[in-house]
Coordinates of C-alpha atoms in Angstrom, one line a residue:
X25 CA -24.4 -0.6 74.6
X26 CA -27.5 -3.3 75.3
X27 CA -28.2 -4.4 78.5
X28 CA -29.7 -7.8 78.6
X29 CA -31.3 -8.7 81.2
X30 CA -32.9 -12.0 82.3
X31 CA -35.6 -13.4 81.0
X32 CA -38.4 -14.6 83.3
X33 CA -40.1 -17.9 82.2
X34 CA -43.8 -16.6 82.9
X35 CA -43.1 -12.7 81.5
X36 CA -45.5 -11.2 79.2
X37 CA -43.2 -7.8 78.7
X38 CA -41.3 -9.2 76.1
X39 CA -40.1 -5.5 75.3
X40 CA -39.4 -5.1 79.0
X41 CA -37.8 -8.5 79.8
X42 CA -35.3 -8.5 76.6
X43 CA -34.3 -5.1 76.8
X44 CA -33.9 -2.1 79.5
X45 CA -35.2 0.4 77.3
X46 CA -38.1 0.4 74.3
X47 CA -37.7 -0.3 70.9
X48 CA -37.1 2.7 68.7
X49 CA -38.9 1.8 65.6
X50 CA -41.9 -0.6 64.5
X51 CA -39.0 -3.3 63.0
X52 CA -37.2 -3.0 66.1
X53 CA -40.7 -3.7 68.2
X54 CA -41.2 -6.7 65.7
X55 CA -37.8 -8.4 66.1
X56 CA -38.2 -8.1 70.4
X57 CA -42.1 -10.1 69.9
X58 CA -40.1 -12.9 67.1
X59 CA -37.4 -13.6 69.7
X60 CA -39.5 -13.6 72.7
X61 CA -41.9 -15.7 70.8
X62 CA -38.6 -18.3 69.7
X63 CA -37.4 -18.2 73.7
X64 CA -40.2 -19.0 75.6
X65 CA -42.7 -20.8 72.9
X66 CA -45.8 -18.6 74.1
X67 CA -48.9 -17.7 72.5
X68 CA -48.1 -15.5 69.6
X69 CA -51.3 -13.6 70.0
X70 CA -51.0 -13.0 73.5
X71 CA -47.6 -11.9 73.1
X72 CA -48.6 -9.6 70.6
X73 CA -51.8 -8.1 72.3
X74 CA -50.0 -7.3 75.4
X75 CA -48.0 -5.5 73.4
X76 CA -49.7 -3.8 71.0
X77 CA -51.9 -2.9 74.0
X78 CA -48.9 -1.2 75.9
X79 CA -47.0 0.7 73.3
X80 CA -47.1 3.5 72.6
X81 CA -48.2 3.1 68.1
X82 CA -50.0 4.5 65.2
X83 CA -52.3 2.7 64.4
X84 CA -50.6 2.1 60.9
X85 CA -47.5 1.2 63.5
X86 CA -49.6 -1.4 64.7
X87 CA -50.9 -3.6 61.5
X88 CA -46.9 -2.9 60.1
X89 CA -45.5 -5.2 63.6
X90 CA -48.6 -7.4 63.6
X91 CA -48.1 -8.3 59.5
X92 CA -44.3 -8.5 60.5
X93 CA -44.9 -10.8 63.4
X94 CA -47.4 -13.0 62.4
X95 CA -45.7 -13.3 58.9
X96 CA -42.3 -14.0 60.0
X97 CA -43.7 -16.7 61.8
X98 CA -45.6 -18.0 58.9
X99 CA -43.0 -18.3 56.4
X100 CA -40.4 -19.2 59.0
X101 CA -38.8 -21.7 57.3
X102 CA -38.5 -20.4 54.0
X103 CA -37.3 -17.4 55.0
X104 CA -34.6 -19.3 57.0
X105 CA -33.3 -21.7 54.0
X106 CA -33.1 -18.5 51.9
X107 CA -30.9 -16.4 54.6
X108 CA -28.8 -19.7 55.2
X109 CA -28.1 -20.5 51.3
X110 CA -25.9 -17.2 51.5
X111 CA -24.4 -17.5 54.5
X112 CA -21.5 -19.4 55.1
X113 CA -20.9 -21.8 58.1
X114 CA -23.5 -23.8 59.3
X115 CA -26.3 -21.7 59.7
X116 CA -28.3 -23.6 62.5
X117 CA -25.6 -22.2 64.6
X118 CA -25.6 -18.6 64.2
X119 CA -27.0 -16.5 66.9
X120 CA -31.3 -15.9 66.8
X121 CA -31.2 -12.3 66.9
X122 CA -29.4 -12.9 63.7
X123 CA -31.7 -15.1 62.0
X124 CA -34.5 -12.8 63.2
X125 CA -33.1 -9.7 61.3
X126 CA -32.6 -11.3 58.3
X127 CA -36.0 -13.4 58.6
X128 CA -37.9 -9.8 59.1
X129 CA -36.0 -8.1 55.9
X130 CA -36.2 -10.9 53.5
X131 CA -40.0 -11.1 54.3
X132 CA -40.1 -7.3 53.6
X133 CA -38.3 -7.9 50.6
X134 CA -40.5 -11.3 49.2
X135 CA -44.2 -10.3 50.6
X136 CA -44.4 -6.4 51.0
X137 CA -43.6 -5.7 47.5
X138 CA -44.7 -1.6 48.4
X139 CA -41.5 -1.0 50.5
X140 CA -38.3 -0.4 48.1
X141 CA -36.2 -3.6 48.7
X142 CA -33.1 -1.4 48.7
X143 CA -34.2 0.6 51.2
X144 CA -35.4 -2.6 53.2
X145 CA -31.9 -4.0 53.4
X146 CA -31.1 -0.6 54.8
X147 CA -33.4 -0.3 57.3
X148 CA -32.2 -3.7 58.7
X149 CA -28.3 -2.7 58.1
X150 CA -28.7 -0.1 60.4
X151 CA -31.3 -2.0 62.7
X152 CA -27.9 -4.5 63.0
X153 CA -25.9 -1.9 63.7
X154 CA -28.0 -0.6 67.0
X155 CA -28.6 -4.6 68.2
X156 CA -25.7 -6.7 67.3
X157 CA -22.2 -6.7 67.2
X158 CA -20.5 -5.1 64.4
X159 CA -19.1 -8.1 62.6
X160 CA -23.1 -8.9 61.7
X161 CA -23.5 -5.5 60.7
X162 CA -21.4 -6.6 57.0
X163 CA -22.6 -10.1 57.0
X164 CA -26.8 -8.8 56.9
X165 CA -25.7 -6.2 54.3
X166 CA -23.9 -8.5 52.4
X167 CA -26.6 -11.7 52.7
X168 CA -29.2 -9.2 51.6
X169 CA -27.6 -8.1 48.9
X170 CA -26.8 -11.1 47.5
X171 CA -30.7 -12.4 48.0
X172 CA -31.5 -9.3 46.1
X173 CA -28.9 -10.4 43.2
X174 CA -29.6 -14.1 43.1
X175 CA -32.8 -14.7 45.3
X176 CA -35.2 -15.0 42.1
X177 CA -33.3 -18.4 41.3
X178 CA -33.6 -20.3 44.6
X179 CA -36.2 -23.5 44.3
X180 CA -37.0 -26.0 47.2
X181 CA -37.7 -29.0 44.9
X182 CA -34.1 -28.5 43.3
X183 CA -32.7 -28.3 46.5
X184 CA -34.2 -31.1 48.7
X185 CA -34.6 -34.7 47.1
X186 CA -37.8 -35.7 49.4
X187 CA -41.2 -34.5 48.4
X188 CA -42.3 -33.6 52.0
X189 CA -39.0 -31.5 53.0
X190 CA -39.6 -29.5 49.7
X191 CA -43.5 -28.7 50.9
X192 CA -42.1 -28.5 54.8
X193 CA -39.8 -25.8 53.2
X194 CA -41.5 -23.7 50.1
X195 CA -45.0 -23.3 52.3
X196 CA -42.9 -23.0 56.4
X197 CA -44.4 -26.4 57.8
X198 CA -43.0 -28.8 60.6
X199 CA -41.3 -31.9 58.1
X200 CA -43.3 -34.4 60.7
X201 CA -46.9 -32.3 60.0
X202 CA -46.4 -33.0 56.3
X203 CA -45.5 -36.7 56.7
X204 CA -48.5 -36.7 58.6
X205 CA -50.8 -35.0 55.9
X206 CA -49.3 -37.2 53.4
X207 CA -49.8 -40.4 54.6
X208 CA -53.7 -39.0 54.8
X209 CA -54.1 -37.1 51.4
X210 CA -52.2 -36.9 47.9
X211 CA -49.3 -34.3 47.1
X212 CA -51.5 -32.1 45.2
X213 CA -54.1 -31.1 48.0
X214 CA -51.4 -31.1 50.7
X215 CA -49.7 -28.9 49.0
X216 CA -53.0 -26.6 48.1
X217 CA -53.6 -27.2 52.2
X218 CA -50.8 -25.7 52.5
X219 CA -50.9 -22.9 50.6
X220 CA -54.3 -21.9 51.9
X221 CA -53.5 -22.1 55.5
X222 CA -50.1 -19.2 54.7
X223 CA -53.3 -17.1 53.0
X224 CA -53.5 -13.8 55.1
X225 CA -56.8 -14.6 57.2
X226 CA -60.0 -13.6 56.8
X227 CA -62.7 -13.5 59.6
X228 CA -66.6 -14.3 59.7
X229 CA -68.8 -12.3 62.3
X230 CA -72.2 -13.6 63.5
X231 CA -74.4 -11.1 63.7
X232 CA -77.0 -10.8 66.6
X233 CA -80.8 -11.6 65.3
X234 CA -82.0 -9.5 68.7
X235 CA -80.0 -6.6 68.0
X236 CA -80.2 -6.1 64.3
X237 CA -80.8 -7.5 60.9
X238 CA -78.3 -8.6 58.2
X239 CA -79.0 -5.3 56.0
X240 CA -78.8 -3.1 59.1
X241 CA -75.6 -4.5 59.8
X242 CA -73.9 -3.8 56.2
X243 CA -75.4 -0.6 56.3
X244 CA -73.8 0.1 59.8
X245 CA -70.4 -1.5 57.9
X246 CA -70.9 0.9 55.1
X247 CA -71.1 4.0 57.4
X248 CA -67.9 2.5 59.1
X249 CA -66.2 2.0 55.6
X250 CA -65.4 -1.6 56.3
X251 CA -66.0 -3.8 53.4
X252 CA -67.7 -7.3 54.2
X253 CA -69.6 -10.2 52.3
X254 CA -72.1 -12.3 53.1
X255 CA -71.8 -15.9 53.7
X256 CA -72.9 -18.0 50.8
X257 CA -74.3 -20.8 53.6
X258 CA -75.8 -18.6 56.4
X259 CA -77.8 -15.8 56.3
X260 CA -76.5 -14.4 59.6
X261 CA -73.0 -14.4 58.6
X262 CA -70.0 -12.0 57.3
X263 CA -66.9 -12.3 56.3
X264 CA -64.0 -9.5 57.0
X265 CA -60.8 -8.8 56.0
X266 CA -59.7 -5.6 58.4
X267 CA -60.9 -7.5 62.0
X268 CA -59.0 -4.9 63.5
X269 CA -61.1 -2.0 61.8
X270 CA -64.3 -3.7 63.2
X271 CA -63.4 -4.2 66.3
X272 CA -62.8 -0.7 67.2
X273 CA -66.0 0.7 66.5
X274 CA -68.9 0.8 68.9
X275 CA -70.5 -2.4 67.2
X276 CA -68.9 -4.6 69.4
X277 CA -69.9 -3.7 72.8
X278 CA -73.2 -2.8 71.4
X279 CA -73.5 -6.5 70.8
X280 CA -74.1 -6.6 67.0
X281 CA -72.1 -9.2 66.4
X282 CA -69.2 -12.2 67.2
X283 CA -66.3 -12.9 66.1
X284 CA -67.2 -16.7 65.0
X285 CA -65.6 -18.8 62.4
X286 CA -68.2 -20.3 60.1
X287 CA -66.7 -23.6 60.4
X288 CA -67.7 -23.5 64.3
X289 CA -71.2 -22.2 63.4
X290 CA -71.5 -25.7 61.4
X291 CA -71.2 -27.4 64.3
X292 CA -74.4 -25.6 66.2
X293 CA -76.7 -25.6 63.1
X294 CA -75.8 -29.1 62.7
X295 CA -76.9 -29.7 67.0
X296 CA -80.0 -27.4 65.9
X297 CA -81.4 -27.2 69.3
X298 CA -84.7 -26.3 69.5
X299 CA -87.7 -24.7 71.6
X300 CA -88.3 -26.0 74.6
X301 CA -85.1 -28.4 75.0
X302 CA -82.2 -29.0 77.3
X303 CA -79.5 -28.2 76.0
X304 CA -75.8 -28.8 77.5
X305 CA -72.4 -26.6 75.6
X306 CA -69.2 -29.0 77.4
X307 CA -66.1 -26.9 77.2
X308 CA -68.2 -24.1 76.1
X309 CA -65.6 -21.2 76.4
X310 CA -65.3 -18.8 74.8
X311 CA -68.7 -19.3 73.9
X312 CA -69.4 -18.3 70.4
X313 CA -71.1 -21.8 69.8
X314 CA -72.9 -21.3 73.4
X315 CA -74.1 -17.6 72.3
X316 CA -75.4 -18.5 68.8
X317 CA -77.7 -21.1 70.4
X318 CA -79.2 -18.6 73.2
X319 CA -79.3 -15.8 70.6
X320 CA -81.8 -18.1 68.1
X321 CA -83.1 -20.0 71.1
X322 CA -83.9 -17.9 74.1
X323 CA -86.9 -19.6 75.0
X324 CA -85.2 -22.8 75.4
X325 CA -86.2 -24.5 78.2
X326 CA -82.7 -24.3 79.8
X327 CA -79.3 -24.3 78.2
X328 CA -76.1 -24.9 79.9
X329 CA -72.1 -24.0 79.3
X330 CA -69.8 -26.1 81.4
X331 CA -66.3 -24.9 81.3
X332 CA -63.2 -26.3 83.6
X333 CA -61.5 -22.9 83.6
X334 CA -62.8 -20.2 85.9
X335 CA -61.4 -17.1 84.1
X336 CA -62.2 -19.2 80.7
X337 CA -66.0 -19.4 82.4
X338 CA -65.6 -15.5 83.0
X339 CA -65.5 -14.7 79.5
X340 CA -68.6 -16.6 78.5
X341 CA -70.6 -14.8 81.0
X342 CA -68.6 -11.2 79.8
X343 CA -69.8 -12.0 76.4
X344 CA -73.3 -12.8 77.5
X345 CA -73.6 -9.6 78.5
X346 CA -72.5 -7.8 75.7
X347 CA -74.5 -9.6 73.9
X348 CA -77.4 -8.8 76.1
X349 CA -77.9 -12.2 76.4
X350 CA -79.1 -14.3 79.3
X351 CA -76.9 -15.7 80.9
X352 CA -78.8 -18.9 81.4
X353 CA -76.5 -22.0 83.4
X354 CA -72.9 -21.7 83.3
X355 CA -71.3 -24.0 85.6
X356 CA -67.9 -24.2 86.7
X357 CA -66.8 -28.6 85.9
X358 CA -64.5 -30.8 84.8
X359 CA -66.8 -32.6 81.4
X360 CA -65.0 -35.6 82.4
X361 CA -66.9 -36.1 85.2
X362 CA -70.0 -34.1 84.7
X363 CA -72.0 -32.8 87.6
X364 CA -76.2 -33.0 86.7
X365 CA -78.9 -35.8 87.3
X366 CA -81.4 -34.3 85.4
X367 CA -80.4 -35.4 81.5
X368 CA -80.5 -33.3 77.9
X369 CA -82.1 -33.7 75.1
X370 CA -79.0 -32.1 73.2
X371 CA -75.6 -32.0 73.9
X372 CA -72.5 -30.4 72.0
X373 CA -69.0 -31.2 73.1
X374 CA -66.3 -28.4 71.7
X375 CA -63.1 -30.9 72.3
X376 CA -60.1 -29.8 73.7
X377 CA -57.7 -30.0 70.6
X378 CA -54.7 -29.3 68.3
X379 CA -56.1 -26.2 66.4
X380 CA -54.4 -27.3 63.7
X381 CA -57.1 -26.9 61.6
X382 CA -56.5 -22.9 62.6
X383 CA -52.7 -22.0 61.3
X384 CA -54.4 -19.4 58.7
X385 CA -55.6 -17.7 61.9
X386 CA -52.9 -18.8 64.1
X387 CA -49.6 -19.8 62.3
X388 CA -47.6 -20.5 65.7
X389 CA -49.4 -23.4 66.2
X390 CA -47.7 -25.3 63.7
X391 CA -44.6 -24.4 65.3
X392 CA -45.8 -25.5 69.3
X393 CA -47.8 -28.7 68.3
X394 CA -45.9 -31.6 68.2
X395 CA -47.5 -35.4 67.5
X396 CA -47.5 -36.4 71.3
X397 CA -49.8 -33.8 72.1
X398 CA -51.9 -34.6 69.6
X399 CA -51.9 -38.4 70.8
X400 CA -52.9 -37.0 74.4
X401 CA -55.3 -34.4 73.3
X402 CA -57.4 -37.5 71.6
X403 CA -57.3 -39.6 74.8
X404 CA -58.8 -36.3 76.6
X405 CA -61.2 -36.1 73.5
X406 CA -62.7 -39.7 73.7
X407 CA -62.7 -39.3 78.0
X408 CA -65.0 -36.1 77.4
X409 CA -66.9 -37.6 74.5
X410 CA -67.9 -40.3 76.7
X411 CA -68.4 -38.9 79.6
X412 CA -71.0 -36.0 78.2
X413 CA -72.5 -38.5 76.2
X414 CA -73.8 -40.1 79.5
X415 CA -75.8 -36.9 80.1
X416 CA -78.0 -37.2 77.1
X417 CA -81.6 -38.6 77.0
X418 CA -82.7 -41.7 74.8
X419 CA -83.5 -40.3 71.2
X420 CA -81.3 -37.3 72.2
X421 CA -78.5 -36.2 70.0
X422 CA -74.8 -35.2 70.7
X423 CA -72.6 -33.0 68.3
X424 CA -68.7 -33.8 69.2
X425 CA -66.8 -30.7 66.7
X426 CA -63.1 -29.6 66.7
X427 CA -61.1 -27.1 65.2
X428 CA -58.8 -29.6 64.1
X429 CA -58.0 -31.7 60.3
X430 CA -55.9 -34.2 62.2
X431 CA -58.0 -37.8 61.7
X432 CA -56.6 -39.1 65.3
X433 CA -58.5 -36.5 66.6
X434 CA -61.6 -36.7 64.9
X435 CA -62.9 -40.1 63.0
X436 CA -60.4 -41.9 65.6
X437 CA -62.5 -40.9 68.6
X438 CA -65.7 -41.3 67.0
X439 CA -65.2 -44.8 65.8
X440 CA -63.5 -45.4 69.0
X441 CA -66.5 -44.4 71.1
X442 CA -68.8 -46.6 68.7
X443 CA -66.7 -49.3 68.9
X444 CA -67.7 -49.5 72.7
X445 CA -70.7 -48.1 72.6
X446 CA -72.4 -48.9 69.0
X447 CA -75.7 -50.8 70.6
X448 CA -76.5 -47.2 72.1
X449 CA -75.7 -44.6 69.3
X450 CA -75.5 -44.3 65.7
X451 CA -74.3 -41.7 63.4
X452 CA -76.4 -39.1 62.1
X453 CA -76.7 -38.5 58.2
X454 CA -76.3 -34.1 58.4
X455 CA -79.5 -32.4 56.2
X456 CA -79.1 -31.2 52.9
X457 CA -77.3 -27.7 53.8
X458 CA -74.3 -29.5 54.6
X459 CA -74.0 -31.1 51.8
X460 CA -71.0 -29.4 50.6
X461 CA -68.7 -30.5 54.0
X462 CA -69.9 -33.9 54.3
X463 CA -67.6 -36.8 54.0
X464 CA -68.1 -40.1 52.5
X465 CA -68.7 -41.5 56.6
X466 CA -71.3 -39.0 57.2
X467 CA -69.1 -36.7 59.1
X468 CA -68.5 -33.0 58.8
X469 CA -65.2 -32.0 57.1
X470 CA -63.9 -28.4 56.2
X471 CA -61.0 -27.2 54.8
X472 CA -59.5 -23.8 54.0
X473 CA -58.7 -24.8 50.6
X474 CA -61.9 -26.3 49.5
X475 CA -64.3 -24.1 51.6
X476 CA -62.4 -21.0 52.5
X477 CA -62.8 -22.2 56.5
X478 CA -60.6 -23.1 59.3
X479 CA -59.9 -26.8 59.0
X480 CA -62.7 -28.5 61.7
X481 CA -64.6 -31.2 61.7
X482 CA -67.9 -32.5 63.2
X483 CA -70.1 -35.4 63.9
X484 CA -73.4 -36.0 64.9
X485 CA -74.7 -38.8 67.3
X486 CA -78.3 -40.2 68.4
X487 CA -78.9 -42.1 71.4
X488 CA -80.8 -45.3 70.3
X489 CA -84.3 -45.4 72.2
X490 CA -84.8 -48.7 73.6

């Protein structure tokens, strides 16, 4: 008999706050994260890092709940149109710990092709049986077994009449995020978008140029038995598959390398600060773009990370010094309203954004974002935009990057700012290296699909001498 206890708005035990004692199995552990996850509209990673942390798991235990987790919640509403085409009554109203079950075994059943689908549906039978109430223990059994007769057959476009529910549906995307796309781009690379973003995610690493070179590092990789490949734009870059594997050997606090997408390194090649100037990183934390520039620029004559966020500000001086960096200036301020005399000769502004343009990585966000955050995030965007560009010297240059594909956030607040201030800056054609990302109004433009990147974008800015 469960004991449910209540849950507490700010609790990160979802194991703890759901239930009074731990889960028995990995499925069990997975379905506990996907409802605490649907209740309280958390960070799906930190949700799943507390856990993972906490629990007692194998370490095959552990990728098995993480691919459960983060997969559930990637394919969420496919996975939920198939479980309600077989049930009968209005599905929307059956309870979550219901749809969560069935969600978790028909993924089993459509993307872990290893795992005998019969014995899936059992697994999850009897996982009924110890959570629910016995009259869902018959209705999962016989919804599962009727997907497993008749699934094959199901098809979103001869389901749904409009073109953007039968994308929202076949690739798990809000209906209003694909109105959105499509009013910006044509079915065909929405729908590749799409696709790209539900790829299982790959990661880049940066390595560290005072700590090792790139054939040192795949030679440490091949003693590990990690597989990597080198990036095809930057000489100092990786890409993994099994982050997890990497980040458990000694490399890591030995400072070889970051965990940096290569989209975000765009940004700081495109800034390419250089000896001798000052340079200024606003909302610099984590601090992978703030890092890169002191690892190829440590003789700079100063270079500064302003961050609002105090235990934000903590981790760029923690990764500093596992990187052996210096730590150079990192100063605690709000970048709209920016606290130096003394200007810079370069300035990159990592916007406060969406992250859309990081569902691969982070597939909740699709899920939390809705279009009036976007709207307010942009208003932020152009205040800090403006504000930093105040700090830069005449003939200086300011880089203003997100991590975002959304255009309100990007081109909106760069043609916004020009619009006021166009008799002071101008855009900046990027060199020949970016030629590949470079959109037809000289901005910076990546996109999973096209690039095998996060979606960001990034544009460069020169202060007009006078």
């Amino acid at each position: 008999m469960l004991t449910i206890i209540r849950i507490w708005e700010n609790s990160l035990y979802p194991f703890i706050t759901l239930f009074n004692r731990p889960p028995m199995n990995a499925r069990e552990s997975a379905w506990q994260i996907i409802l605490e996850f649907e209740k309280s509209n958390r960070h799906l990673d930190g949700l799943l890092d507390h856990y993972l942390r906490k629990a007692e798991l194998t370490g095959k235990e552990r990728k098995f709940i993480y691919n459960l987790v983060s997969g559930c919640v990637r394919h969420k509403s496919l996975l939920d149109w198939k479980a309600s085409t077989f049930y009968h009554g209005k599905y929307k109203k059956a309870f979550d710990k219901l749809k969560v079950i069935l969600r978790l075994a028909l993924y089993e059943i459509d993307f872990l092709p290893h795992i005998p689908p019969h014995a899936t549906v059992n697994e999850y039978v009897n996982l009924g049986k110890r959570l629910l109430p016995r009259s869902n223990v018959g209705l999962i059994n016989g919804i599962l077994r009727s997907y497993l007769r008749e699934g094959k057959h199901l098809n979103p476009e001869k389901e749904f009449k409009y073109v953007e529910t039968q994308i929202a549906v076949r690739y798990s995307f809000p209906e209003w995020l694909v109105k959105r796309w499509l009013s910006q781009w044509d079915v065909k690379f929405v729908e590749e978008m799409c696709a790209a973003f539900n790829d299982r995610p790959v990661f880049d690493i940066r390595i560290n140029p005072l700590k090792l070179g790139a054939a040192e590092f795949v030679k440490n990789m091949n003693s590990e038995k990690i597989n990597c490949t080198a990036s095809q734009t930057f000489e100092n870059m990786f890409e993994v598959t099994d982050i997890q594997a990497l980040m458990s050997t000694k490399m890591l606090q030995q400072g070889f390398f970051s965990v940096q997408d290569e989209s975000g390194y765009l940004a700081v090649r495109l800034l390419d600060p250089v000896k001798g100037e000052r340079v200024l990183d606003v909302c610099a934390a984590p601090g992978s773009k703030y890092t890169a520039m002191l690892e190829e620029n440590v003789t700079n004559e100063v270079v500064v990370a302003l961050e609002i966020d105090h235990s934000r500000l903590e981790k760029i001086r923690e990764n500093c010094i596992r990187l052996q960096l210096p730590t150079g200036w990192i100063v605690q301020a709000d970048a709209r309203n920016i606290p130096f005399k003394k200007l810079f000769d370069k300035i990159i502004v990592d916007a406060p954004c969406s992250g859309i343009g990081t569902i691969q990585k982070h597939p909740d966000i699709k899920w939390r974002r809705n279009m009036e955050e976007i709207f307010r995030f942009q208003e932020l965007q152009l205040e800090i935009l403006s504000s930093a560009a105040q700090m830069l010297k005449p003939g200086g240059e300011i880089v203003y990057s997100t991590c975002t594909i959304d255009s309100s956030e990007n081109e909106f607040v760069i043609e916004s700012f020009l619009q006021k201030n166009g008799d002071r800056f101008e855009i900046v054609e990027p060199p020949e290296l970016f030629s590949p990302f470079i959109s037809e109004k000289k901005y910076i433009r990546t996109f999973p699909h096209l690039h095998g990147m996060e979606g960001a974008f990034a544009a460069k800015l020169k202060r007009i001498k006078k």
